[in-house]
Coordinates of C-alpha atoms and ligand atoms in Angstrom, one line a residue:
Chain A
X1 CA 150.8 105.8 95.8
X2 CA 151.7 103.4 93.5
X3 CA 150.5 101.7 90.4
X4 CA 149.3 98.3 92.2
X5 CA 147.4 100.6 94.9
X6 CA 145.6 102.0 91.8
X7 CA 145.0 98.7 90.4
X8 CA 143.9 97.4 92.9
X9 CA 141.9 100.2 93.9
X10 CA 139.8 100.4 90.1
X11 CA 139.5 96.6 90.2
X12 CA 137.5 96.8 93.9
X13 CA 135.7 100.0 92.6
X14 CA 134.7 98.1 89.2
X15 CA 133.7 95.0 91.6
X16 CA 131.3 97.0 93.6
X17 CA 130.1 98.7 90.5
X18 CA 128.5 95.8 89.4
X19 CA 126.2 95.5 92.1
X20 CA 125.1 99.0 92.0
X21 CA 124.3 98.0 88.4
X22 CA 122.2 95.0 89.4
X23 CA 120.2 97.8 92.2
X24 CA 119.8 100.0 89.6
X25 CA 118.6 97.6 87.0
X26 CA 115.8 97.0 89.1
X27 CA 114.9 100.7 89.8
X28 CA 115.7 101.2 86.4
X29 CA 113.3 99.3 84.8
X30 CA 110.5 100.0 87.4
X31 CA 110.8 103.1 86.5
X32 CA 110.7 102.9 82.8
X33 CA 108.2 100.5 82.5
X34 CA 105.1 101.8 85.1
X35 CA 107.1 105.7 85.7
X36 CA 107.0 104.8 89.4
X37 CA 110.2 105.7 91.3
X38 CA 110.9 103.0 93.9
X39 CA 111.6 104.4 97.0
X40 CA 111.1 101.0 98.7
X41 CA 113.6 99.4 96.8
X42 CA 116.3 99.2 99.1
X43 CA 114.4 97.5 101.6
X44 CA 113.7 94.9 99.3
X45 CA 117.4 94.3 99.2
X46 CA 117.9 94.7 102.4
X47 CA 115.0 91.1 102.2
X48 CA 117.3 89.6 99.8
X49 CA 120.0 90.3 101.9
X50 CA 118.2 88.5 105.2
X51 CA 117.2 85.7 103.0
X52 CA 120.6 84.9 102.4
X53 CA 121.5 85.3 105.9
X54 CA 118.8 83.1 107.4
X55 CA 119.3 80.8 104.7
X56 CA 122.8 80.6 105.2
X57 CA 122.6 80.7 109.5
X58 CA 119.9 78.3 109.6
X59 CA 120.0 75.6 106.5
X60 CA 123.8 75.9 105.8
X61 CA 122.9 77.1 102.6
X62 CA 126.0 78.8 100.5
X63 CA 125.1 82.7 100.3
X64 CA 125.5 82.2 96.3
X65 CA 123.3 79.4 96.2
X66 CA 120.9 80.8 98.3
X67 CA 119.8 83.2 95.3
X68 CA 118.0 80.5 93.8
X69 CA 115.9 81.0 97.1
X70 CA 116.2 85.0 96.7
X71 CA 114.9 85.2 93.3
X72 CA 111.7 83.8 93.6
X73 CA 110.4 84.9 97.1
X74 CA 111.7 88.6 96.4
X75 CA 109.4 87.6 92.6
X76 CA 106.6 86.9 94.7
X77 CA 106.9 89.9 97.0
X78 CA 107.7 92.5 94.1
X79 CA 105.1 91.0 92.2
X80 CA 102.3 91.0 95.4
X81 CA 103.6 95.2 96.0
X82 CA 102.8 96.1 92.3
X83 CA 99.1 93.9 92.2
X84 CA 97.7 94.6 95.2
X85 CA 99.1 97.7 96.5
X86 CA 100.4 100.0 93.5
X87 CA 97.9 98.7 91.0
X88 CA 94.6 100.5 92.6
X89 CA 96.1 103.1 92.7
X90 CA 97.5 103.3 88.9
X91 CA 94.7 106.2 88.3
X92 CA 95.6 108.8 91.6
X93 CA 98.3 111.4 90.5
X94 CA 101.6 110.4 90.7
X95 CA 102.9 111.6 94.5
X96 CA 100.3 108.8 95.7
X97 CA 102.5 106.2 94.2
X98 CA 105.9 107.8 95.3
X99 CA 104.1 108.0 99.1
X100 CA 103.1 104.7 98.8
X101 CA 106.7 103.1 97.6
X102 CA 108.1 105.4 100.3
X103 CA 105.3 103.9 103.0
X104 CA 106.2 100.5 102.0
X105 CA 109.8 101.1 102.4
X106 CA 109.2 102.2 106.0
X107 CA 106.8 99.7 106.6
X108 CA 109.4 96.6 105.6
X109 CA 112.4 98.4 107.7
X110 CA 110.5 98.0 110.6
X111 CA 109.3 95.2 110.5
X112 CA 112.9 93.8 109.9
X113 CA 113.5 95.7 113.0
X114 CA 110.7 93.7 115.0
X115 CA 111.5 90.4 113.9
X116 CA 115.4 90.6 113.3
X117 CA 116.5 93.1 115.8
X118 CA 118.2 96.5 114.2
X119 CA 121.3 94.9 114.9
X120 CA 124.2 94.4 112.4
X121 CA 124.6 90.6 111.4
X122 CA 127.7 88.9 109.0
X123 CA 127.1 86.3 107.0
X124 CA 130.6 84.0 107.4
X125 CA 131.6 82.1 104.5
X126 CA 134.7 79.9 104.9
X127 CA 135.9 81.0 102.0
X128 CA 136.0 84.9 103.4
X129 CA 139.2 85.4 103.6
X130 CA 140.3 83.9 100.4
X131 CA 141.7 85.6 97.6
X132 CA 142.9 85.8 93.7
X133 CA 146.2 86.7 93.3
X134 CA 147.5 88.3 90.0
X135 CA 151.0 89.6 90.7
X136 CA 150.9 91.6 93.5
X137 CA 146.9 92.0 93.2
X138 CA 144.7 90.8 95.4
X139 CA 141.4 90.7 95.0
X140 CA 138.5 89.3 97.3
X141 CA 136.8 86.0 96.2
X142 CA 133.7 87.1 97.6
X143 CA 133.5 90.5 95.4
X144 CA 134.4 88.5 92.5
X145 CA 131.4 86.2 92.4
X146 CA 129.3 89.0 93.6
X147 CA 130.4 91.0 90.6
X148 CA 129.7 88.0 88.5
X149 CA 126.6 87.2 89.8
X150 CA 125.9 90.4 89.1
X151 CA 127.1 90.2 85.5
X152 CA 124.9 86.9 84.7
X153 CA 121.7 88.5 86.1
X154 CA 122.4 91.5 84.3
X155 CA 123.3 89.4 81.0
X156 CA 119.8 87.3 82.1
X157 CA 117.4 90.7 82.3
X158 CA 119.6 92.0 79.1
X159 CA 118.1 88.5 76.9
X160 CA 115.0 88.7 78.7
X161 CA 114.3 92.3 77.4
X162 CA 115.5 92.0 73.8
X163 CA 115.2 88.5 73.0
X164 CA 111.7 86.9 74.3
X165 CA 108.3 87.8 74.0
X166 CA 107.4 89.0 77.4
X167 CA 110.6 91.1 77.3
X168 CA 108.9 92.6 74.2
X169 CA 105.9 93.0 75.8
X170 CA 107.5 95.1 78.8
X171 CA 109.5 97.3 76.6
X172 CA 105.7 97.7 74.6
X173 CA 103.6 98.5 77.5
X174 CA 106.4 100.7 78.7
X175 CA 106.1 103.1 75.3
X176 CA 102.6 102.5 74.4
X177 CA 100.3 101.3 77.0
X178 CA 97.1 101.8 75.1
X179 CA 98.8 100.4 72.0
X180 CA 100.4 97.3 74.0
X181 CA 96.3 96.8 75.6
X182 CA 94.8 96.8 71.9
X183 CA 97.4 94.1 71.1
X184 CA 96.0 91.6 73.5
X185 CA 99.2 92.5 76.0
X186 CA 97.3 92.3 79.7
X187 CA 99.2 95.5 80.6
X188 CA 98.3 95.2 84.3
X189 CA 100.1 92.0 85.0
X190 CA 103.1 92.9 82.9
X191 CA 103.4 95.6 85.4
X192 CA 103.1 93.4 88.3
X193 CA 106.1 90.8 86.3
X194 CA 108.2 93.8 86.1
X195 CA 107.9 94.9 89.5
X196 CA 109.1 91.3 90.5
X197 CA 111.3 91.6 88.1
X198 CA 112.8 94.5 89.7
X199 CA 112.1 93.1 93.3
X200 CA 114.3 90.3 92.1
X201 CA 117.5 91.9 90.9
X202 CA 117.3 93.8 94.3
X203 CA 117.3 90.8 96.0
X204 CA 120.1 89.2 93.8
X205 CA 122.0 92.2 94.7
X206 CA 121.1 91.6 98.4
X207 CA 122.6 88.1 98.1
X208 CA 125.6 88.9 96.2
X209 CA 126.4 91.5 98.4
X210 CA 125.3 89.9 102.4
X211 CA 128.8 87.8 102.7
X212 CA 130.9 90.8 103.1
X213 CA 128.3 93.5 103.8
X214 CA 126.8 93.4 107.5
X215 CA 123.1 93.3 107.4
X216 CA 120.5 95.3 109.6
X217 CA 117.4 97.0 108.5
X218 CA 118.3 100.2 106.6
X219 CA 121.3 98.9 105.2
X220 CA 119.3 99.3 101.3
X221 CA 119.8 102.6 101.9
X222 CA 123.4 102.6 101.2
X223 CA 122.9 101.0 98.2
X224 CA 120.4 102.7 96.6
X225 CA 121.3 106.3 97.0
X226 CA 123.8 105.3 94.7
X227 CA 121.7 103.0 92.7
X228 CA 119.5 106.1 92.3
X229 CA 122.6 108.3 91.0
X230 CA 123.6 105.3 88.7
X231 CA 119.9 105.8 87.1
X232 CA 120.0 109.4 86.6
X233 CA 123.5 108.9 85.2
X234 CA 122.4 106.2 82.5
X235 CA 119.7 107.4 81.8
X236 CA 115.8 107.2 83.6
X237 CA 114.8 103.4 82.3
X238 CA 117.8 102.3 80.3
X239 CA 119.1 99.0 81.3
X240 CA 122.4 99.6 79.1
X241 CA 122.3 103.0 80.9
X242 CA 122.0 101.5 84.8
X243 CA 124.7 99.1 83.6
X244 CA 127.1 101.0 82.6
X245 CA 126.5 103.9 85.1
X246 CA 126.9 101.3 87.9
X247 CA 130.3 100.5 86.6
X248 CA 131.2 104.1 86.5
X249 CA 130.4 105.2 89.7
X250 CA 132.0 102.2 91.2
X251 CA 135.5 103.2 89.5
X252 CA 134.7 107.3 90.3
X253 CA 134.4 106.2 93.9
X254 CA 137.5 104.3 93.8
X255 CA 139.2 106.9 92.3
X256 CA 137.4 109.0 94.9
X257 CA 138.8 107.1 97.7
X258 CA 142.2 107.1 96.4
X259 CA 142.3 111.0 96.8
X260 CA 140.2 111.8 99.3
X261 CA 139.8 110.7 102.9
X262 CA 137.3 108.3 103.8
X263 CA 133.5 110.1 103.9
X264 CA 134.5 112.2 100.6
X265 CA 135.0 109.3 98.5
X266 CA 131.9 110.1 96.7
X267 CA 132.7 113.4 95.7
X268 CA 133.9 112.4 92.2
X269 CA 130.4 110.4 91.5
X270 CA 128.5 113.5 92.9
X271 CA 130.6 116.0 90.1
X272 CA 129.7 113.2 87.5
X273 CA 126.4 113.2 88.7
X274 CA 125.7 117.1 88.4
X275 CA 127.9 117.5 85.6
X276 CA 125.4 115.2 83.9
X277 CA 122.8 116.9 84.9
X278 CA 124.1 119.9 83.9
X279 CA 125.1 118.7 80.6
X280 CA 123.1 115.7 79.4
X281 CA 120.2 115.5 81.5
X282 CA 118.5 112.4 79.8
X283 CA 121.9 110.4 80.9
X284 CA 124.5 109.0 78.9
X285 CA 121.9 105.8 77.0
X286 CA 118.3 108.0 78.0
X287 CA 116.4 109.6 75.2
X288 CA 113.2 111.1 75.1
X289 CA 111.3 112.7 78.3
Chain B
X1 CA 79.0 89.9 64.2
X2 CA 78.7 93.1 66.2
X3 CA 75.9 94.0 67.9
X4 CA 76.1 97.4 69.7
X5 CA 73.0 97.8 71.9
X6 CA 71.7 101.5 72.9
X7 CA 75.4 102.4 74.8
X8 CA 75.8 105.5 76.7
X9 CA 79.3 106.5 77.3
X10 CA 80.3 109.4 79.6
X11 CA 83.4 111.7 80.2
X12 CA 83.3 111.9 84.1
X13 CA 80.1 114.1 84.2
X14 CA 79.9 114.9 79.9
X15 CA 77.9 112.3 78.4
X16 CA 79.4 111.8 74.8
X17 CA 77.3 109.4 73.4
X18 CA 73.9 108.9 73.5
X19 CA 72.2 105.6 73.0
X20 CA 74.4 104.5 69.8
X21 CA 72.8 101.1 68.5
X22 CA 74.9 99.6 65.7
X23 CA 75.1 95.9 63.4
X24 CA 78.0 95.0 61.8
X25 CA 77.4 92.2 59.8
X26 CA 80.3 89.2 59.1
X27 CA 82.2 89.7 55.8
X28 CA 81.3 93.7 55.4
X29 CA 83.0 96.7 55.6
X30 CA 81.0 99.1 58.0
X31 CA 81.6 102.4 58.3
X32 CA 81.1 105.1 61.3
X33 CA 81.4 108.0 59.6
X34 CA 80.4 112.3 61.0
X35 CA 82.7 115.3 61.8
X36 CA 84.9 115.8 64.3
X37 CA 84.1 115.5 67.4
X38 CA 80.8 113.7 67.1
X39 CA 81.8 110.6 69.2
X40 CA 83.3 108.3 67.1
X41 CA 86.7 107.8 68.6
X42 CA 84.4 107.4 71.8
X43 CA 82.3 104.4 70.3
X44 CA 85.2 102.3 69.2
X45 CA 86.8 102.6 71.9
X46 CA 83.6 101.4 73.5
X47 CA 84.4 98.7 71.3
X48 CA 87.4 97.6 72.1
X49 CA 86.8 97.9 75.5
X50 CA 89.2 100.5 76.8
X51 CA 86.4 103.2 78.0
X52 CA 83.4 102.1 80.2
X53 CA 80.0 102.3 79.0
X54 CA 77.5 103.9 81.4
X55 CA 74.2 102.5 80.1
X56 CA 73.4 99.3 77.1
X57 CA 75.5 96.2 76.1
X58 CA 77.9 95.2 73.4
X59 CA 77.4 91.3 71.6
X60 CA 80.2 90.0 70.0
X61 CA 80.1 86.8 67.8
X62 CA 76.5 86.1 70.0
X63 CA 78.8 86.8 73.4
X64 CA 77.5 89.5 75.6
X65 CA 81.4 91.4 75.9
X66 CA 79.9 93.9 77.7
X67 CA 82.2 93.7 81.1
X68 CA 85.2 91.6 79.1
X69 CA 88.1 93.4 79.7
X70 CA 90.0 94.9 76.7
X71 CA 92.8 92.5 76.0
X72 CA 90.5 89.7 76.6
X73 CA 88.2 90.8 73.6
X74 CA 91.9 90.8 71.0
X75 CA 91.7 87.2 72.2
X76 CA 88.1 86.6 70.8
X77 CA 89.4 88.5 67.6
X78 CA 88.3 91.8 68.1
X79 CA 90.9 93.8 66.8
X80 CA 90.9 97.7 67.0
X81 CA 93.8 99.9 65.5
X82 CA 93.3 103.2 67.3
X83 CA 93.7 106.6 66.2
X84 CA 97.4 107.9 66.1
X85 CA 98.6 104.3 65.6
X86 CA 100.3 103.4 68.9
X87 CA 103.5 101.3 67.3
X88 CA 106.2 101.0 69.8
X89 CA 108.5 103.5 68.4
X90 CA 111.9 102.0 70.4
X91 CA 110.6 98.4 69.1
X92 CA 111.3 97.2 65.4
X93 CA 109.1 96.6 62.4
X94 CA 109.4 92.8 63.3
X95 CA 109.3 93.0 66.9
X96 CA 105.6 95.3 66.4
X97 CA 104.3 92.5 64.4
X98 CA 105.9 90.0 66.9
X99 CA 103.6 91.5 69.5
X100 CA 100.8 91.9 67.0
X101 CA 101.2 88.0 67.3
X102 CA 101.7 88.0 71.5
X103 CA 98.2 86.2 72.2
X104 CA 98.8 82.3 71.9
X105 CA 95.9 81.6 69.5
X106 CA 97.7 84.5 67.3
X107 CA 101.3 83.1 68.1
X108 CA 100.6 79.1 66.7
X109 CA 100.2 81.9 63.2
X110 CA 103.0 83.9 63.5
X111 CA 104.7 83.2 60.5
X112 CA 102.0 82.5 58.1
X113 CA 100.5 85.6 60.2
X114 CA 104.2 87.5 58.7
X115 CA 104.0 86.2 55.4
X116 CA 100.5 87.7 54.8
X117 CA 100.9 91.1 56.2
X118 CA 105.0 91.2 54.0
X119 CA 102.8 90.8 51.2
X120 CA 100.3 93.4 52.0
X121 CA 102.4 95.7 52.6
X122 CA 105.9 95.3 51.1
X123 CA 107.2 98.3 52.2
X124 CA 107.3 96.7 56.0
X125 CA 109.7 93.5 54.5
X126 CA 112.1 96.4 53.8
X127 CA 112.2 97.9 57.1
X128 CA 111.6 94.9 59.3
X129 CA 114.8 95.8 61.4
X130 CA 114.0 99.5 61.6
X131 CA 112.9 100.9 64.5
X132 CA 109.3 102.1 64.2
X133 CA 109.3 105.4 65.4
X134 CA 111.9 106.7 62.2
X135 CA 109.3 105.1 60.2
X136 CA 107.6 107.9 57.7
X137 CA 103.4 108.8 58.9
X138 CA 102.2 106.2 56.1
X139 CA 104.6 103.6 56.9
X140 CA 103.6 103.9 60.7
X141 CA 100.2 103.5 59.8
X142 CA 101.0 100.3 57.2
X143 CA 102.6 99.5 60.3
X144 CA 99.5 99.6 62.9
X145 CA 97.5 97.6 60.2
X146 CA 99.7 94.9 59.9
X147 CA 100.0 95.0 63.6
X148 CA 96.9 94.4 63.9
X149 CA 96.0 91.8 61.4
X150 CA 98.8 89.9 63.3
X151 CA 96.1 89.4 65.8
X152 CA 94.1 87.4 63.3
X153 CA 91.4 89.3 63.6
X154 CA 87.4 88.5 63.1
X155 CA 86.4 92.4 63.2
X156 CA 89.2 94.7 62.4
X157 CA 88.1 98.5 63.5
X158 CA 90.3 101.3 61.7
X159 CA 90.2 104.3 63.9
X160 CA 90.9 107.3 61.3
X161 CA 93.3 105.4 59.3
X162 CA 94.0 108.2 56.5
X163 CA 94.5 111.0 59.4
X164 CA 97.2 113.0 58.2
X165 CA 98.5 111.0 55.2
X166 CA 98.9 112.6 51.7
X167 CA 96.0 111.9 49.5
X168 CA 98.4 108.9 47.5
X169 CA 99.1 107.4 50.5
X170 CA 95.2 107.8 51.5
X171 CA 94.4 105.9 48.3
X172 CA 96.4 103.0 49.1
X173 CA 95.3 102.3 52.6
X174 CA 91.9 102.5 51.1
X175 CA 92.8 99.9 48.5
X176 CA 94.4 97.9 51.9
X177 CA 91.3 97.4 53.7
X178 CA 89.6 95.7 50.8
X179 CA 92.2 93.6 50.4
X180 CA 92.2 93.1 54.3
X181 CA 88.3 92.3 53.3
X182 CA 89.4 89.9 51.0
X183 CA 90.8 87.9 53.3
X184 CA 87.8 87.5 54.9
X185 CA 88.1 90.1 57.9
X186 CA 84.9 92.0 58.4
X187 CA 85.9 96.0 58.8
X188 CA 85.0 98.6 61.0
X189 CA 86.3 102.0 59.4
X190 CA 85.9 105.0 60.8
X191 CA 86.8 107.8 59.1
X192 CA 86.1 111.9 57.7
X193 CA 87.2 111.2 54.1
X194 CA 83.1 110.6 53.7
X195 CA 83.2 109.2 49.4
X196 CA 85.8 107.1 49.9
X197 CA 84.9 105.4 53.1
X198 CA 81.1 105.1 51.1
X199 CA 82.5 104.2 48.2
X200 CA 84.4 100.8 49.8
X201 CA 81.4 100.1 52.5
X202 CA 78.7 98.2 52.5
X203 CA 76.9 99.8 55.0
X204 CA 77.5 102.8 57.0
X205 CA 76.8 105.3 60.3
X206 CA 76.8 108.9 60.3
X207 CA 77.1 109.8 64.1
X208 CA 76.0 113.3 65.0
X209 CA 77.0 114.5 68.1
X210 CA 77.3 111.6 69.8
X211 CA 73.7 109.4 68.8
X212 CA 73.4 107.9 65.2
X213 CA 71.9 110.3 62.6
X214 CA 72.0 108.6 59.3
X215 CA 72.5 104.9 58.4
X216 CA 72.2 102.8 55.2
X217 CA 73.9 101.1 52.5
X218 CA 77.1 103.0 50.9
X219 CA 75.8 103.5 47.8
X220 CA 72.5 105.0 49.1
X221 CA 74.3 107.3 51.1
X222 CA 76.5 108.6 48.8
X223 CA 73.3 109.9 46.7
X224 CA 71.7 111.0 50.0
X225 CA 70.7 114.5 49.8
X226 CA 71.7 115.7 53.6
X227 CA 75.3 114.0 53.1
X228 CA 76.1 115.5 50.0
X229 CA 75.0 118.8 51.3
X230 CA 77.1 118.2 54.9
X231 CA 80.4 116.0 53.7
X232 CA 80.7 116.2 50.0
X233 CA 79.9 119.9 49.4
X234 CA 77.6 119.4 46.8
Ligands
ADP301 N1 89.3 111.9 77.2 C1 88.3 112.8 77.0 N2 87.8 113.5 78.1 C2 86.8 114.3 77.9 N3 86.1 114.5 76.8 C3 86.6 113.9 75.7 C4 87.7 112.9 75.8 N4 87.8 112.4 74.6 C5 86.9 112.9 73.8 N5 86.1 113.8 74.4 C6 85.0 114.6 73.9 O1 84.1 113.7 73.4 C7 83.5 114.1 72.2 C8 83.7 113.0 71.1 O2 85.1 112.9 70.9 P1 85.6 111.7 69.9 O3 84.9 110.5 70.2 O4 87.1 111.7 70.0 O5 85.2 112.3 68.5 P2 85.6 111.9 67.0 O6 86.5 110.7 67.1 O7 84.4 111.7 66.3 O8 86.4 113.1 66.5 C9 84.2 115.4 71.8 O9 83.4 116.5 72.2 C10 85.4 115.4 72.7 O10 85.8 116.7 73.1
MG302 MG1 88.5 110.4 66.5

């Protein structure tokens, strides 16, 4: 083993990371905001990642281009999930909403299996075999634009939260819903902008990800295991925290895969996990509850 | 301004409040005054809109708000500040009073809207990047007032504003609302510190459990025989 296989090893872990940032984002602030956990979210990825493929297979359109396509139907189908299916049902005790997320979930893998067939499909660039060299380093052009589209969208929800009013308004209907109401904040449809908010960055991540991931219906699930350990890690509805977890576990599963064989890659990220757990169980950014 | 019409408002199968009729009148302060537990709490939030009445009608400004839906009526400038505050605690001083301001009618204001509520309450212009929940009880509560006012408020209603604050800091939110008055915001106050409330009002409720006992002018009520006996100890 030596130093470049490291190197280059923490560079494809870091790479990676950042999409399981962008997938936890969304469950992230899902979470935080309406305290629903998400168990459908990796089928909406697994939507941004058809949208990309059909768009790509069918109108030539660039895999990275075709999130400008992404962004607004996975919106509209977040969005659609939290109004007309979740909100109704904002009163019932909690493991109504988790059943629902989780019926929704089924409901969207199958009928990718209907229409699309559960077979695996590749979205071929012509830029798929092209790399970045530094020295002896060689890292995949596709990652890198993945990891930086994951970075901008990342950098987008970051501004979005801190900087503008409806950002202010999510992060104050989040805390105090009664207080946020009283203000004149329609709390309701904040909660159905978040969910496509969160919808969205799923997608995104389901773009970024379709060029050199093969897609077929349950292939969200992948993803958001570990999007779901990158949450607990940062912390249960801290964007910082999803960011920053997602990086970690993508360098603790490259470091994984350097010492173990294949399967147990993820054995460092599971220690992490429990260790946290164990240690710090609001996660490294979570405060209260 | 306010014109609360015979309301009924339930608790699932516990009716709380019992055919409550009240006036507010523009430019007052009006005060909803009675122990706890009598309902009042219930009736503002009646008010505001976030609890469903069972039976009678709310008019606001001549409108029939009735079935208007809570952050609807902040947009028609009813403004309540509800019992225990409510800031965002992870939000700063500024962004609170940002969101005070989140309606666009409110928004066009916002920095005259900041300049008036700085000068209220100068504490706040000291702590505008703090976050608001390591803000001390009274500051929080400056806090909610200001918050509201952002809204630019016709009615303002004061849900227990003194709860919990040391009897200084009780003085000066009293002081508050009539400069709040002042600035031509008619006041609903509801509160248990009965002379002071009476002493500020123009008009006031007593609400025993749950349907209106007493009502009348401040001063009358402060030399009413059955209050001083109940809330002043005399
Ligand atoms: N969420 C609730 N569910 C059931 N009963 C309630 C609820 N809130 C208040 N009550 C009851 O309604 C009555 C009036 O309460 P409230 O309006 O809060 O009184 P006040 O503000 O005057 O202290 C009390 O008997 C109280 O126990
Ligand atoms: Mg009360």
């Amino acid at each position: 083993m030596n130093i470049y296989y490291i190197l280059q090893s923490l560079i494809d872990g870091l790479l990676i990371g950042g999409v399981y940032s962008l997938v936890a984002i969304g469950l992230t602030l899902i979470f935080g905001v309406m305290r629903i956990v998400n168990f459908a979210h990796g089928a909406l990825m697994m939507l941004g990642m058809y949208t990309t493929y059909w768009a790509f297979n069918l109108l030539h359109i660039d895999p990275y281009l075709s999130i400008l396509i992404c962004v607004p139907v996975l919106f509209i189908i977040g969005a659609a999930f939290q109004k007309f299916l979740i909100t109704p049902i904002l009163d019932a005790p909690e493991h109504n909403q988790l059943l629902l997320t989780l019926g929704v979930s089924l409901f969207l893998e199958n009928l990718a299996v209907f229409l699309w067939s559960p077979n695996y499909r590749v979205t071929r660039t012509s830029y798929e075999f092209a790399y970045l060299y530094i020295g002896d380093l060689s890292i995949s052009l596709q990652r890198v634009l993945a990891f930086l589209t994951a970075m901008v969208v990342t950098g987008i929800v970051y501004f979005l939260l801190s900087k503008t009013d409806l950002g202010k308004a999510i992060r104050a209907a989040s805390e105090e819903p009664r207080g946020a109401l009283l203000m004149g904040i329609n709390v309701r449809r904040i909660y159905w902008i978040t969910f496509g908010i969160g919808a969205a960055c799923a997608g995104v991540a389901g773009s970024a990800t379709a060029p050199f991931f093969p897609v077929y219906p349950t292939v969200g699930g992948i993803f958001v295991i570990t999007a779901f350990m990158v949450v607990v890690l940062g912390g249960m509805g801290s964007v910082l925290g999803a960011f920053a977890g997602g990086l970690i576990i993508g360098l603790a599963d490259a470091v994984g895969g350097m010492i173990f064989p294949g399967a147990m890659k993820s054995i460092i990220s599971f220690i992490l996990f429990i260790l946290i757990l164990l240690f710090k169980p609001t996660g490294l950014f979570g405060s209260k509850n | 301004m306010l014109d609360i019409n015979k309301i009924d408002v339930c608790y699932g199968e516990i009716q709380v409040l019992r055919q409550v009729s009240l006036k507010i009148q523009e430019g007052q302060v009006v005060s909803l005054l009675g122990s706890n537990g009598s309902g009042k709490t219930t009736t503002v939030n009646s008010i505001s809109g976030v609890l469903p009445l069972t039976q009678g009608t709310i008019e606001f400004m001549g409108e029939d708000i009735t079935k208007v839906e809570p952050h609807v009526r902040v947009g028609k400038g009813l403004v309540q500040i509800p019992e225990g505050r409510c800031v965002f605690p992870s939000l700063t001083v500024k962004e609170n009073l940002e969101m005070g301001s989140y309606l666009k009618g409110a928004k066009a204001f916002r920095r005259e809207s900041l300049d008036l509520v700085m000068t209220l309450f100068p504490i706040l212009r000291e702590r505008t990047g703090q976050r608001a929940g390591t803000l001390s009880g009274g500051e929080q509560q400056m806090l909610a007032i200001a918050r509201g006012l952002m809204s630019k408020p016709k009615l303002l209603i004061l849900d227990e504003p003194s709860l919990g604050l040391a009897p200084i800091l009780v003085e000066d939110i009293f002081k508050s609302v009539l400069r709040i008055k002042s600035e031509g915001v008619t006041i609903l106050l509801v509160e248990q510190n009965v002379p002071q409330a009476l002493g500020i009002s123009d008009y006031a409720y007593v609400l025993e459990e749950g349907s209106v006992g007493l009502s009348g002018p401040g001063k009358d009520l402060l030399n009413n025989a059955h209050i001083k006996k109940l809330y002043l100890g005399l």
